[in-house]
mmCIF file of C-alpha atoms and ligand atoms in Angstrom:
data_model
loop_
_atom_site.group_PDB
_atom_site.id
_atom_site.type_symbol
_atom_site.label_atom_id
_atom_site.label_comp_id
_atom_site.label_asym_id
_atom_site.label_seq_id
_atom_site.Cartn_x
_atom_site.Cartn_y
_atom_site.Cartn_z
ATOM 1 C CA UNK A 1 63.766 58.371 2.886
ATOM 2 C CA UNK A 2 67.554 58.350 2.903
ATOM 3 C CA UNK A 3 68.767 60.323 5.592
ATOM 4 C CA UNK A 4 73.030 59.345 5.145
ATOM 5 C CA UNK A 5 73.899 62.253 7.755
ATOM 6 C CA UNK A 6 71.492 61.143 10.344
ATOM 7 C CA UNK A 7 72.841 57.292 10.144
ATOM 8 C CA UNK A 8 76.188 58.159 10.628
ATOM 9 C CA UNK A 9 75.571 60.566 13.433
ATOM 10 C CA UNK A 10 73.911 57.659 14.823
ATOM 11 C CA UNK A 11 76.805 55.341 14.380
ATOM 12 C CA UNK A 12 79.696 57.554 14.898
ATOM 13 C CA UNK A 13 78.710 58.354 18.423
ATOM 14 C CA UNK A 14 77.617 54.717 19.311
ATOM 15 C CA UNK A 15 80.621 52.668 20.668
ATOM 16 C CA UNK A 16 78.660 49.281 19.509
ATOM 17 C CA UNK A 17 77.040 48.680 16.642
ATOM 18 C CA UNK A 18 74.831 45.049 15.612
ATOM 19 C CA UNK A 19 74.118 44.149 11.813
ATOM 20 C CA UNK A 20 71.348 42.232 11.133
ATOM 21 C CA UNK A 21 70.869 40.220 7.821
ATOM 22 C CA UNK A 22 67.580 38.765 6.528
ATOM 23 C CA UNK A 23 67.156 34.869 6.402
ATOM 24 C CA UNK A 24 67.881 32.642 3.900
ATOM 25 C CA UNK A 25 70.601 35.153 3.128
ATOM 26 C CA UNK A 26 71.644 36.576 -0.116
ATOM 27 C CA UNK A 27 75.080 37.651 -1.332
ATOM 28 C CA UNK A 28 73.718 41.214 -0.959
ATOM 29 C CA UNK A 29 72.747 41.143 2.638
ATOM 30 C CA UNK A 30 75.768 39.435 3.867
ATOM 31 C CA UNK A 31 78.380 41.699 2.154
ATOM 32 C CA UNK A 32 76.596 44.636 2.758
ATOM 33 C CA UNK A 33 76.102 44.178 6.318
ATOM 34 C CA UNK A 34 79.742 42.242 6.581
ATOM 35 C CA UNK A 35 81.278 45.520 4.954
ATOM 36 C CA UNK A 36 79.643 47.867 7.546
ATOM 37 C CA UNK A 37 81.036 45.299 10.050
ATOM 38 C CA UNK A 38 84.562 45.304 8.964
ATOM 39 C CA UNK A 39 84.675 49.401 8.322
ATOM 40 C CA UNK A 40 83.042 49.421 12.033
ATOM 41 C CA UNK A 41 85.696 47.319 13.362
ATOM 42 C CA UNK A 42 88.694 49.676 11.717
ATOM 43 C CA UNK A 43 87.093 52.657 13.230
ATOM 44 C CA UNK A 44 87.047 50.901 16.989
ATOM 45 C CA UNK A 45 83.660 49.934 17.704
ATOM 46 C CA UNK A 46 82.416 46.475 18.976
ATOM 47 C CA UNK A 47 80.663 44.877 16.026
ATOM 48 C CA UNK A 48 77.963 41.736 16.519
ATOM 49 C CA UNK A 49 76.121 40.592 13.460
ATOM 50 C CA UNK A 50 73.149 38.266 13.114
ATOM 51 C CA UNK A 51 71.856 36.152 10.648
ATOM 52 C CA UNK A 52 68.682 33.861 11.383
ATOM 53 C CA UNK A 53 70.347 30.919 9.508
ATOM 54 C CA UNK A 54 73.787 30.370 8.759
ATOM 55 C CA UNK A 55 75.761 32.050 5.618
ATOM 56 C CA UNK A 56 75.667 29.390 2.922
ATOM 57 C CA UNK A 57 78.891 27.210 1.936
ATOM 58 C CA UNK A 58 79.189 28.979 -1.206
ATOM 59 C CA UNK A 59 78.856 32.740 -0.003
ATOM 60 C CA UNK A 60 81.886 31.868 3.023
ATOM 61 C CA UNK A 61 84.089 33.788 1.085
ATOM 62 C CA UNK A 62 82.980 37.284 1.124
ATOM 63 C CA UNK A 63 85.149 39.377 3.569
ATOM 64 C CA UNK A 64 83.257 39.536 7.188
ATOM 65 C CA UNK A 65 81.224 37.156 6.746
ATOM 66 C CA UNK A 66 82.630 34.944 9.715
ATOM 67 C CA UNK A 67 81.685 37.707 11.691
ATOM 68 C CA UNK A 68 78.086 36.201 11.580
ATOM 69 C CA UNK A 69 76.308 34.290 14.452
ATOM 70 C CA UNK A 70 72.671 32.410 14.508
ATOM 71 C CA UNK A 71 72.402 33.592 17.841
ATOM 72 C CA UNK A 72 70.469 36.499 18.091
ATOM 73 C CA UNK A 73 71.497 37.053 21.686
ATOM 74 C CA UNK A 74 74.747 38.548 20.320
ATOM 75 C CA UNK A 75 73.005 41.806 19.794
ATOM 76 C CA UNK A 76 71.921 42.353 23.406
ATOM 77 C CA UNK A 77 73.106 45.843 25.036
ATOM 78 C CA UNK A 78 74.633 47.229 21.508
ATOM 79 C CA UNK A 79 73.872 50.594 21.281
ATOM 80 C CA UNK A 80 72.804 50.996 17.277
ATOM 81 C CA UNK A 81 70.936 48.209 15.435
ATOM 82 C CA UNK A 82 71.734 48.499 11.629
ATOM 83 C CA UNK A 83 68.850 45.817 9.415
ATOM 84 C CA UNK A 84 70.462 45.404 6.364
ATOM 85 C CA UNK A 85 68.449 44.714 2.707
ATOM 86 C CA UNK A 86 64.548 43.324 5.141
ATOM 87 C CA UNK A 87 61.843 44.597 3.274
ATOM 88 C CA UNK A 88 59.990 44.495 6.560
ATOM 89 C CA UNK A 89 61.207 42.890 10.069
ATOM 90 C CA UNK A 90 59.500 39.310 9.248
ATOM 91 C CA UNK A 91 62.491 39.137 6.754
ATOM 92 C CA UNK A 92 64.708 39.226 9.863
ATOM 93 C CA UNK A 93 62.938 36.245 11.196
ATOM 94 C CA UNK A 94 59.842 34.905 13.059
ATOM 95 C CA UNK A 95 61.466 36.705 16.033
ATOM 96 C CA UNK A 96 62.364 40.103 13.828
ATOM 97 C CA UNK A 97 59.686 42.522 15.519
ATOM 98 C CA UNK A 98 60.904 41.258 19.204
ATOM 99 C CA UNK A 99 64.607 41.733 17.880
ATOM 100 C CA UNK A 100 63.432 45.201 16.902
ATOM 101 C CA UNK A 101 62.044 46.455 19.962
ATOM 102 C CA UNK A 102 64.748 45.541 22.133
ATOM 103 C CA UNK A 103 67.524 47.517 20.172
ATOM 104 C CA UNK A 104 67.956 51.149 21.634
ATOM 105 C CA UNK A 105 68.017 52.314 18.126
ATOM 106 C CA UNK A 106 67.437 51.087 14.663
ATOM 107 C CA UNK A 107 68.511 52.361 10.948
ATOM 108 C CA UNK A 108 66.507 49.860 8.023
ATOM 109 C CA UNK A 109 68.907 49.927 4.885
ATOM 110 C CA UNK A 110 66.861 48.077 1.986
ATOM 111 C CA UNK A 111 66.049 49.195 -1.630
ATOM 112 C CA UNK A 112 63.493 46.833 -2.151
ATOM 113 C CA UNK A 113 60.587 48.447 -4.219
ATOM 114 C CA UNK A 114 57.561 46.739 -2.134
ATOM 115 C CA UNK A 115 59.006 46.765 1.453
ATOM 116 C CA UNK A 116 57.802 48.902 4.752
ATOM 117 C CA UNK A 117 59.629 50.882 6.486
ATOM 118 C CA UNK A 118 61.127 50.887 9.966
ATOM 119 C CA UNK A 119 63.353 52.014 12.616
ATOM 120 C CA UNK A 120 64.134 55.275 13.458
ATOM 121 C CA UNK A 121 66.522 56.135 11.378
ATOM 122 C CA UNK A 122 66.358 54.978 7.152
ATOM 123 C CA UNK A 123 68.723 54.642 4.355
ATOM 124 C CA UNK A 124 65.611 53.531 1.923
ATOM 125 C CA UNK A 125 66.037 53.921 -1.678
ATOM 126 C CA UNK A 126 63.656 51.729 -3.508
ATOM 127 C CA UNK A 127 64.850 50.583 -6.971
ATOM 128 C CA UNK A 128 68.865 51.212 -6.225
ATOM 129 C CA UNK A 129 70.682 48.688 -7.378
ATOM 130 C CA UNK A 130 71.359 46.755 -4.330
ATOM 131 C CA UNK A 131 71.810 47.396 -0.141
ATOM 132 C CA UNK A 132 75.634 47.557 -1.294
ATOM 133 C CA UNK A 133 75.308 50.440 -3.128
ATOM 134 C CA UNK A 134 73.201 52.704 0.001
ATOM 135 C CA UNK A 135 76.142 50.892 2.256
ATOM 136 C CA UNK A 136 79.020 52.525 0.386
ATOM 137 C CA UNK A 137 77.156 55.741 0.247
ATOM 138 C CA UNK A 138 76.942 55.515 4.484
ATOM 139 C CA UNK A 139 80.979 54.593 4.046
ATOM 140 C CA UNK A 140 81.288 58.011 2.051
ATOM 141 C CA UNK A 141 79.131 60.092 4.739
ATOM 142 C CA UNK A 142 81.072 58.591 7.624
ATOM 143 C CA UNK A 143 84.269 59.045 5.992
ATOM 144 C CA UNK A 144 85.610 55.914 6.843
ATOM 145 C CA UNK A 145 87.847 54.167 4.258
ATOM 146 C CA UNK A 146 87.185 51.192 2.213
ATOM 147 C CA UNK A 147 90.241 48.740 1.777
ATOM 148 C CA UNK A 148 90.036 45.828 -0.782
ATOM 149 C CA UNK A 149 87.989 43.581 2.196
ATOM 150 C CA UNK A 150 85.536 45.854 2.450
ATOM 151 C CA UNK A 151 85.381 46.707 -1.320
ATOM 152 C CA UNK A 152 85.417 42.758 -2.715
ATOM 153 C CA UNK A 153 82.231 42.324 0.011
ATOM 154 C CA UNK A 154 80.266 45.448 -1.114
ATOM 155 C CA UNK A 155 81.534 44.365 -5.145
ATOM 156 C CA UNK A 156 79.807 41.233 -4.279
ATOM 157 C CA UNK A 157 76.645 42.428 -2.897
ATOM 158 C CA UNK A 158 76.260 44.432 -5.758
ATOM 159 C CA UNK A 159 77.530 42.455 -8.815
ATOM 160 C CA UNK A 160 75.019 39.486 -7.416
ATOM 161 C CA UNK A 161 71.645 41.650 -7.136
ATOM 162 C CA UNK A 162 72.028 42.962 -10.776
ATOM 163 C CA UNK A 163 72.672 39.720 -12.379
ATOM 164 C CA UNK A 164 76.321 39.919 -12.650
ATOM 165 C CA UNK A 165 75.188 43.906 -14.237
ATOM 166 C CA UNK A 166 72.373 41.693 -17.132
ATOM 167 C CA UNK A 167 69.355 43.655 -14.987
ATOM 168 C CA UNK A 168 67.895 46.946 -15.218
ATOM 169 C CA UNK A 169 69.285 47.913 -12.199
ATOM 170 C CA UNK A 170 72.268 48.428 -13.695
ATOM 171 C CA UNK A 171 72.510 52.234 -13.714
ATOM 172 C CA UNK A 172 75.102 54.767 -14.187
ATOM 173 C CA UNK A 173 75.436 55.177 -9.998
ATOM 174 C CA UNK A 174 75.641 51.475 -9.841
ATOM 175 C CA UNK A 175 78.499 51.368 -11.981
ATOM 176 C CA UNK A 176 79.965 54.395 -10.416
ATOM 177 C CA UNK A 177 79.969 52.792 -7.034
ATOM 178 C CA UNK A 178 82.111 49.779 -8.755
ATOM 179 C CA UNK A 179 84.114 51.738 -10.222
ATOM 180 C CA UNK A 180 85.234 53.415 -6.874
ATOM 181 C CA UNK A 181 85.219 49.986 -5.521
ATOM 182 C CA UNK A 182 87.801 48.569 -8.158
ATOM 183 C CA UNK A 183 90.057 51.443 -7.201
ATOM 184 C CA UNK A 184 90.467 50.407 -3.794
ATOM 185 C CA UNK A 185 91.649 47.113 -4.663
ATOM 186 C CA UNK A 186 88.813 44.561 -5.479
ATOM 187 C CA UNK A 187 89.750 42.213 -7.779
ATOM 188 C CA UNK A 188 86.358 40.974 -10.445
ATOM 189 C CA UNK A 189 88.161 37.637 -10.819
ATOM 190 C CA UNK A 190 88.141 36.415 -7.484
ATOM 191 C CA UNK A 191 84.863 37.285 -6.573
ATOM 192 C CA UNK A 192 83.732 35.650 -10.175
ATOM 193 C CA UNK A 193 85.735 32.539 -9.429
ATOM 194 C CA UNK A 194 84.426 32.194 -6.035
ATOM 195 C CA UNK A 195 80.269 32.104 -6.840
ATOM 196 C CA UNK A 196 80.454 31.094 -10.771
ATOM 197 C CA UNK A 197 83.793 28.482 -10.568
ATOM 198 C CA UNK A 198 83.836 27.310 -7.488
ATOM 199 C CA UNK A 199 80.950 24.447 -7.712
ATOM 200 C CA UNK A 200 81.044 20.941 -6.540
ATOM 201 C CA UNK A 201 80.493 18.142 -9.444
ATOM 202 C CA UNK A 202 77.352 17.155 -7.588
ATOM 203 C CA UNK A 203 75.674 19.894 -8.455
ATOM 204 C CA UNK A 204 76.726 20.189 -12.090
ATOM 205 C CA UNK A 205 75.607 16.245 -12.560
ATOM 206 C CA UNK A 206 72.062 17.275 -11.196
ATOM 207 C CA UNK A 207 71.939 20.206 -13.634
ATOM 208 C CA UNK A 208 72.175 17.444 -16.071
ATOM 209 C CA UNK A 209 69.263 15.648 -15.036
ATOM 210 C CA UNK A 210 67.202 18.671 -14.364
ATOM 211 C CA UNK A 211 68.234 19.740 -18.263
ATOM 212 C CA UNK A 212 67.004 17.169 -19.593
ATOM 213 C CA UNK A 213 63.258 17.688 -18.204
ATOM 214 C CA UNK A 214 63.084 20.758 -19.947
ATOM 215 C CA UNK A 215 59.935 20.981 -21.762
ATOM 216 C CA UNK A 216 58.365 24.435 -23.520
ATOM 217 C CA UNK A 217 54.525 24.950 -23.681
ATOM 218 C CA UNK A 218 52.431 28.144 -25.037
ATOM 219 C CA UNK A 219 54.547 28.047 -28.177
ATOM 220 C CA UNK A 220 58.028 28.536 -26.784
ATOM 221 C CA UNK A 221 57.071 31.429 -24.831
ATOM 222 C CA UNK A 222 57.225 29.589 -21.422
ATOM 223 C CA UNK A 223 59.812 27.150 -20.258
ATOM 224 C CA UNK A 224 59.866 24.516 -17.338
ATOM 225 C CA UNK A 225 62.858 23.109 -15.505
ATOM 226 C CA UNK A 226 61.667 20.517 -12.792
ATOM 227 C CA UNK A 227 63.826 18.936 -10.193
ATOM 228 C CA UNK A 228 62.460 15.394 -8.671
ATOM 229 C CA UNK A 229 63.429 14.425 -4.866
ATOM 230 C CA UNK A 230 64.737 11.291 -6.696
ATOM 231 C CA UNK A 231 67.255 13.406 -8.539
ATOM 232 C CA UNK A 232 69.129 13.965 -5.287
ATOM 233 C CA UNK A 233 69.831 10.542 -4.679
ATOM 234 C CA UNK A 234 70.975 10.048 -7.942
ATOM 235 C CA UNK A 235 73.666 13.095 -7.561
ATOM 236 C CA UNK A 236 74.633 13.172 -4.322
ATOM 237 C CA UNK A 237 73.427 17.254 -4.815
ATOM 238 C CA UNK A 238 71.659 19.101 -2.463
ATOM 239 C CA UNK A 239 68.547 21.509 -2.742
ATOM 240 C CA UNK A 240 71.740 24.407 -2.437
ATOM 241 C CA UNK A 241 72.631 22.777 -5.884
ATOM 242 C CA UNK A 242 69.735 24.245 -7.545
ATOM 243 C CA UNK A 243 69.927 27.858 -7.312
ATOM 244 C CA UNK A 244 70.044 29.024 -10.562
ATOM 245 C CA UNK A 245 68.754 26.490 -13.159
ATOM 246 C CA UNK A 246 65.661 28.922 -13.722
ATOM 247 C CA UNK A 247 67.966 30.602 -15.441
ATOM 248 C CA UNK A 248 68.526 28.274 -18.292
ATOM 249 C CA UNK A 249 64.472 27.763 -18.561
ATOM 250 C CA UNK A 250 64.694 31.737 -19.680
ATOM 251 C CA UNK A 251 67.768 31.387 -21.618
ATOM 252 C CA UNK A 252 66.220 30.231 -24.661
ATOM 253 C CA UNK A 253 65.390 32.572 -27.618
ATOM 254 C CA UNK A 254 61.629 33.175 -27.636
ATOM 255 C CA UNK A 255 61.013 32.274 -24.427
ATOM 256 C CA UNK A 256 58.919 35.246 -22.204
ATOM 257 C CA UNK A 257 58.988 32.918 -19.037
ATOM 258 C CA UNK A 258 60.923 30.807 -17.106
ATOM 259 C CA UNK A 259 59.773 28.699 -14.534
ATOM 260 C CA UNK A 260 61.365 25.770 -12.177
ATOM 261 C CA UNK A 261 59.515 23.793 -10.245
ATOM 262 C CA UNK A 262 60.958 21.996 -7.463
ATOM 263 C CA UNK A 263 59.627 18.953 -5.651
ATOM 264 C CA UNK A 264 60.276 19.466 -1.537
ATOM 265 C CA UNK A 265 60.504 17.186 1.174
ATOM 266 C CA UNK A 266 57.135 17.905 2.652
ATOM 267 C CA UNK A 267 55.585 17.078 -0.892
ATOM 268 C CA UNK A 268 54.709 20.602 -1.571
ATOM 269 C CA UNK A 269 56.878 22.829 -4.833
ATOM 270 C CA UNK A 270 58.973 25.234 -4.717
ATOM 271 C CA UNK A 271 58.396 27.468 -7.443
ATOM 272 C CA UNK A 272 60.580 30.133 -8.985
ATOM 273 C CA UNK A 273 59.626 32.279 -12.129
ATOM 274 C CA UNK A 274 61.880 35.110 -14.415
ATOM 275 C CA UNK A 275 60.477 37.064 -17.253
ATOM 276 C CA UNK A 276 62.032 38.673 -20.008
ATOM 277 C CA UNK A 277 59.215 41.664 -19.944
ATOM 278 C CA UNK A 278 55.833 40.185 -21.511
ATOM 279 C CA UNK A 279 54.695 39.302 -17.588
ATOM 280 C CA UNK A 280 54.969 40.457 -14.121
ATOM 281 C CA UNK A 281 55.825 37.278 -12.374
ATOM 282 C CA UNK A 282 55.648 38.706 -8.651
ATOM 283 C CA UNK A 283 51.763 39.457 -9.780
ATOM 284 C CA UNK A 284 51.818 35.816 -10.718
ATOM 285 C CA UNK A 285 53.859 34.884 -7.439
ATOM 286 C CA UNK A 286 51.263 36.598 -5.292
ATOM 287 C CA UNK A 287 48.586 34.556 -6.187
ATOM 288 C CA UNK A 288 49.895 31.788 -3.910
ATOM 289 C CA UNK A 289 51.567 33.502 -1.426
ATOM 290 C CA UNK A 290 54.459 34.134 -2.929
ATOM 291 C CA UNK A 291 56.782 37.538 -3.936
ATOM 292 C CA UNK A 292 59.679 39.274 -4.827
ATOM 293 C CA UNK A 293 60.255 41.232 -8.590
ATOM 294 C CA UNK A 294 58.907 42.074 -11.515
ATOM 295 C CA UNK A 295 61.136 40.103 -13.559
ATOM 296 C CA UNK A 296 62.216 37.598 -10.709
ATOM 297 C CA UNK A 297 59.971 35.809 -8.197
ATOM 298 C CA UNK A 298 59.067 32.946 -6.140
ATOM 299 C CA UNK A 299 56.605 31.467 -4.193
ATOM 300 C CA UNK A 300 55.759 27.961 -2.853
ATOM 301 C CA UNK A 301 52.896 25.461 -4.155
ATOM 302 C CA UNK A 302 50.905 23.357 -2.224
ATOM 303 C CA UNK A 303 49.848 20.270 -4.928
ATOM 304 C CA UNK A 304 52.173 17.825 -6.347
ATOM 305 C CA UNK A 305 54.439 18.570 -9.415
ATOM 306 C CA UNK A 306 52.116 17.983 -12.005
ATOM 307 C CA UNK A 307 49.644 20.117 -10.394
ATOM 308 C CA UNK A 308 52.533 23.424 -10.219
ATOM 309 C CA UNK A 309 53.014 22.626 -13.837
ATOM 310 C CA UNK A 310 49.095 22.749 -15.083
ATOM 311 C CA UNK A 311 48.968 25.717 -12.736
ATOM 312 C CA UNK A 312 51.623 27.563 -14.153
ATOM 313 C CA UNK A 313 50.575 27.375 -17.513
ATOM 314 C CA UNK A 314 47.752 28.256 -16.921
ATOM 315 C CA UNK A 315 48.383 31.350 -15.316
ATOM 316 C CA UNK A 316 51.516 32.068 -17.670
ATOM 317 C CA UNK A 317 49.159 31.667 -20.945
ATOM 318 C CA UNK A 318 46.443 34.479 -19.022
ATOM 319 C CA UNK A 319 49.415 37.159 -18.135
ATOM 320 C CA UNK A 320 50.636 36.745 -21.234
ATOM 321 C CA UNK A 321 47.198 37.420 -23.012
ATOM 322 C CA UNK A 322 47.082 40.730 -21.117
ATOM 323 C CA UNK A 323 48.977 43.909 -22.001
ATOM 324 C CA UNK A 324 50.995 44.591 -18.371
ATOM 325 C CA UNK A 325 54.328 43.892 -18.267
ATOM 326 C CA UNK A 326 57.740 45.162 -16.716
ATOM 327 C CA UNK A 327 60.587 46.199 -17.592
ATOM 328 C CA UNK A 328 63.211 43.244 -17.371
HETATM 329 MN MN1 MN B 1 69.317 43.236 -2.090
#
């Protein structure tokens, strides 16, 4: 499913070339669709890109990523239609399949494990380590050259979806890939500085409030975080400031899940869940609607706080009273 020679057939004879990112984006999606941008752009071609909403604050940094617009109306008349890291055109947007069936010609790039395919022509390679990593491939096949821009984008797609390299997904080719990229110039340190020490005290000051609701149930092996509307007005943080602190509700020793649960503005939870192994949490994620990884996943409640809580224990202390697991 990952024709490399076909793709850049396609996109060496096209004179204009649109990169679409899913929504909500992820480092991943924007660097790997802001490094085909950039390499496009060196080789001569008219590059749009697209992004349902905007690139986050925090993510501004990553080479090419100004190149994005919320207008999808910047990909009209462009000749190839590269979808960068959708598991299926709805991550594209409400308007993804319309977007899709306008474009003359379209290559999917994604290496999610439960996505569909699309377009006519696909880079799909389910379980790589990240989009980055089928992008730079493509870079290879093309033979066009990757300068430190390109590189620190690609580095940052692919050091984000491994877990700054903690995941499984950290293989030999992954490391491979960033080892070629650290030869043509990226520099670890800035990219490092720029998503782990570049936070605003707001956010930092409701970590410390969301810390200290920590509470473990089913003998330490489960872990919840909440954050409380009422915590934003105490901060001055924003729902942006939260990303993350899931991470400290698996961070403790003994601990098989980690869950955070927080409260939204429409009174409904947002829920996010990691396991170290014992439990799938996308099985547990699906239940409500929800999705994403074996060891990472999400999905939204309807029910007040303390009803996410009672339901996630529940459903934590079943999983973990049943052999299946992954490999986190
Ligand atoms: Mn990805």
């Amino acid at each position: 499913m990952a024709d490399y020679a076909a793709a850049a057939r396609a996109i060496t004879t096209a004179d204009s070339l649109g990169l679409v990112s899913h929504l909500n984006p992820d480092p991943d999606t924007i660097g790997s669709a802001a490094a085909l941008a950039l390499a496009a752009q060196r080789a001569g071609k008219r590059v749009a890109a697209y992004c349902r909403d905007a690139v986050p604050a925090n993510y501004r940094f990553i080479p090419g990523s100004g190149l994005f617009s919320t207008n999808p109306a910047v990909l009209e008349g462009v000749d190839v239609l590269v979808v960068v890291d959708c598991s299926e055109p709805g991550r594209i947007g409400p308007d993804g399949e319309a977007i899709l069936s306008t474009a003359a010609l379209v290559i999917d790039i994604d290496h999610h494990t439960d996505g569909v395919v699309f377009g006519k022509v696909r880079l799909v390679e389910p379980g790589a380590a990240a989009s980055g990593v089928l992008i730079h491939e493509l870079l290879n096949e093309l033979g066009w050259s990757v300068d430190r821009e390109i590189a620190e984008a690609l580095y940052t797609a692919i050091e984000t979806d491994t877990g700054s390299f903690h995941y499984p997904n950290t293989t030999p080719r992954c490391l491979r890939v960033t080892a070629e990229l650290l030869e043509r110039g990226c520099r670890p340190q800035k990219v490092a500085q720029a998503l782990y020490e570049s936070h605003r005290p707001e956010r930092f000051r409701l970590l410390g409030l969301a810390l200290n609701t920590l509470e473990l149930a089913l003998e330490g092996r489960l872990a919840l975080i909440q954050v409380t509307r009422a915590m934003y007005d105490r901060t001055g943080a924003s729902v942006e400031d939260t990303e993350d602190i899931v991470d400290y509700a698996r961070g403790l020793a003994g601990v098989e899940v980690g869950a955070f649960l927080r409260e939204e503005a429409d009174g409904t939870v947002k829920l996010s869940l990691r396991s170290k192994g014992a439990v799938r949490v996308d099985e547990l994620a699906r239940r409500i609607g929800g999705g994403g990884h074996p060891c990472a996943a999400g999905a939204g409640f309807s029910g007040s706080l303390g009803e996410a809580r009672e339901w996630v224990i529940a459903n934590v202390a079943q999983a973990l009273s049943e052999p299946a697991g992954a490999d986190c």
